[in-house]
Amino acid sequence: MSKHKKILLVDDDPDIRELISLFLASEPYDIVESSDVPAALQSLSSHGPFDLVILDFWLGQDHAVSVIDKIRSKDQSTPVIMISGGNRRMDLESTAAISDISGAVVFLQKPFQKATLLDAVNSALRP
């Protein structure tokens, strides 16, 4: 029996977290959910290491750069899938560019299909 992969899912929208968890429910993943930057940083410290992080770029009035910095300070190889539906303060193209510069392996624009997420997750977790 193979070990379940551990995923940190960070999104400030509880409906999105629930939907992504449902998308991943058929796969052998252990999911730890966080709703904001402080909770994500706490999860990284207390529940890590993670095999993958799925991270919403905009978390309320904050953004995910500090979470990415914490991930990279612990383990450069942890893949990050960045997701976003955009924000009034920054256009989606700029958000995607920052995600790329920060080292996200994939940027998914909300809304996305289940198959798109599963493909991204499976690709990111491949050795």
Tab-separated table of C-alpha atoms in Angstrom:
chain	number	residue	atom	x	y	z
A	1	MET	CA	0.000	0.000	0.000
A	2	SER	CA	1.428	3.355	-0.985
A	3	LYS	CA	1.723	6.269	1.386
A	4	HIS	CA	-0.902	8.976	0.954
A	5	LYS	CA	0.429	12.263	-0.322
A	6	LYS	CA	-0.066	15.209	2.025
A	7	ILE	CA	-1.521	18.395	0.531
A	8	LEU	CA	-1.900	21.806	2.129
A	9	LEU	CA	-4.921	23.593	0.654
A	10	VAL	CA	-5.072	27.328	1.342
A	11	ASP	CA	-8.050	29.413	0.236
A	12	ASP	CA	-10.056	32.041	2.121
A	13	ASP	CA	-13.323	30.901	0.533
A	14	PRO	CA	-14.779	27.914	2.415
A	15	ASP	CA	-16.859	26.930	-0.624
A	16	ILE	CA	-13.742	26.744	-2.806
A	17	ARG	CA	-11.893	24.701	-0.166
A	18	GLU	CA	-14.846	22.321	0.016
A	19	LEU	CA	-15.056	22.019	-3.769
A	20	ILE	CA	-11.337	21.339	-4.176
A	21	SER	CA	-11.483	18.786	-1.356
A	22	LEU	CA	-14.380	17.093	-3.162
A	23	PHE	CA	-12.409	17.129	-6.419
A	24	LEU	CA	-9.524	15.385	-4.644
A	25	ALA	CA	-11.632	13.004	-2.530
A	26	SER	CA	-11.306	10.105	-4.969
A	27	GLU	CA	-7.507	10.250	-4.812
A	28	PRO	CA	-5.229	8.994	-2.008
A	29	TYR	CA	-4.451	12.411	-0.523
A	30	ASP	CA	-4.454	13.665	3.045
A	31	ILE	CA	-5.610	17.280	2.897
A	32	VAL	CA	-4.939	19.933	5.515
A	33	GLU	CA	-7.008	23.080	4.987
A	34	SER	CA	-6.113	26.645	5.928
A	35	SER	CA	-8.152	29.789	5.364
A	36	ASP	CA	-5.626	32.623	5.569
A	37	VAL	CA	-1.935	33.489	5.742
A	38	PRO	CA	-1.500	33.012	9.526
A	39	ALA	CA	-3.308	29.645	9.430
A	40	ALA	CA	-1.239	28.533	6.427
A	41	LEU	CA	2.013	29.485	8.157
A	42	GLN	CA	0.879	27.613	11.273
A	43	SER	CA	-0.041	24.545	9.201
A	44	LEU	CA	3.370	24.579	7.536
A	45	SER	CA	5.015	24.609	10.963
A	46	SER	CA	2.795	22.118	12.738
A	47	HIS	CA	1.540	19.743	10.025
A	48	GLY	CA	4.391	19.749	7.514
A	49	PRO	CA	6.199	18.655	5.525
A	50	PHE	CA	3.747	18.632	2.633
A	51	ASP	CA	4.085	16.903	-0.714
A	52	LEU	CA	2.143	19.697	-2.437
A	53	VAL	CA	0.610	23.070	-1.637
A	54	ILE	CA	-2.480	24.388	-3.439
A	55	LEU	CA	-2.508	28.086	-2.683
A	56	ASP	CA	-4.938	30.866	-3.529
A	57	PHE	CA	-2.931	33.971	-4.349
A	58	TRP	CA	-5.439	36.395	-2.829
A	59	LEU	CA	-6.331	35.574	0.770
A	60	GLY	CA	-8.758	38.244	1.942
A	61	GLN	CA	-6.858	41.534	1.958
A	62	ASP	CA	-3.520	39.698	1.944
A	63	HIS	CA	-1.598	37.785	-0.719
A	64	ALA	CA	0.253	34.494	-0.612
A	65	VAL	CA	3.842	35.665	-1.111
A	66	SER	CA	4.747	35.203	2.576
A	67	VAL	CA	3.379	31.654	2.447
A	68	ILE	CA	5.481	30.886	-0.624
A	69	ASP	CA	8.542	32.378	1.089
A	70	LYS	CA	7.969	30.113	4.111
A	71	ILE	CA	7.559	27.051	1.879
A	72	ARG	CA	10.743	27.860	-0.020
A	73	SER	CA	12.705	28.475	3.201
A	74	LYS	CA	11.786	24.978	4.415
A	75	ASP	CA	12.066	22.980	1.185
A	76	GLN	CA	12.799	24.321	-2.286
A	77	SER	CA	11.355	21.191	-3.899
A	78	THR	CA	7.800	21.403	-2.525
A	79	PRO	CA	5.580	22.030	-5.555
A	80	VAL	CA	3.035	24.836	-5.347
A	81	ILE	CA	-0.076	25.104	-7.484
A	82	MET	CA	-1.244	28.699	-7.386
A	83	ILE	CA	-4.906	29.484	-7.986
A	84	SER	CA	-6.709	32.788	-8.330
A	85	GLY	CA	-9.810	34.379	-9.692
A	86	GLY	CA	-8.200	37.805	-9.721
A	87	ASN	CA	-8.455	40.811	-7.465
A	88	ARG	CA	-9.480	44.437	-7.846
A	89	ARG	CA	-6.013	45.643	-6.839
A	90	MET	CA	-4.078	43.631	-9.447
A	91	ASP	CA	-5.038	42.137	-12.787
A	92	LEU	CA	-4.982	38.388	-13.314
A	93	GLU	CA	-1.966	38.532	-15.646
A	94	SER	CA	0.126	40.242	-12.953
A	95	THR	CA	-1.028	37.714	-10.361
A	96	ALA	CA	-0.027	34.869	-12.697
A	97	ALA	CA	3.374	36.498	-13.326
A	98	ILE	CA	4.086	36.844	-9.595
A	99	SER	CA	3.061	33.214	-9.127
A	100	ASP	CA	5.508	32.173	-11.832
A	101	ILE	CA	8.328	34.281	-10.400
A	102	SER	CA	7.617	32.831	-6.939
A	103	GLY	CA	8.121	29.316	-8.251
A	104	ALA	CA	4.606	27.962	-8.642
A	105	VAL	CA	4.647	24.882	-10.876
A	106	VAL	CA	1.205	25.709	-12.261
A	107	PHE	CA	-1.148	28.686	-12.151
A	108	LEU	CA	-4.856	27.833	-12.440
A	109	GLN	CA	-7.409	30.555	-13.055
A	110	LYS	CA	-10.677	30.139	-11.187
A	111	PRO	CA	-13.042	28.694	-12.112
A	112	PHE	CA	-11.341	25.514	-13.302
A	113	GLN	CA	-12.604	22.035	-14.053
A	114	LYS	CA	-12.019	18.990	-11.863
A	115	ALA	CA	-9.965	17.305	-14.598
A	116	THR	CA	-7.725	20.389	-14.892
A	117	LEU	CA	-7.016	20.373	-11.161
A	118	LEU	CA	-6.402	16.610	-11.049
A	119	ASP	CA	-4.026	16.834	-14.016
A	120	ALA	CA	-2.098	19.643	-12.316
A	121	VAL	CA	-1.950	17.795	-8.984
A	122	ASN	CA	-0.894	14.494	-10.527
A	123	SER	CA	1.740	16.228	-12.641
A	124	ALA	CA	3.120	18.173	-9.653
A	125	LEU	CA	3.343	15.023	-7.519
A	126	ARG	CA	5.143	12.939	-10.139
A	127	PRO	CA	8.678	12.088	-9.020
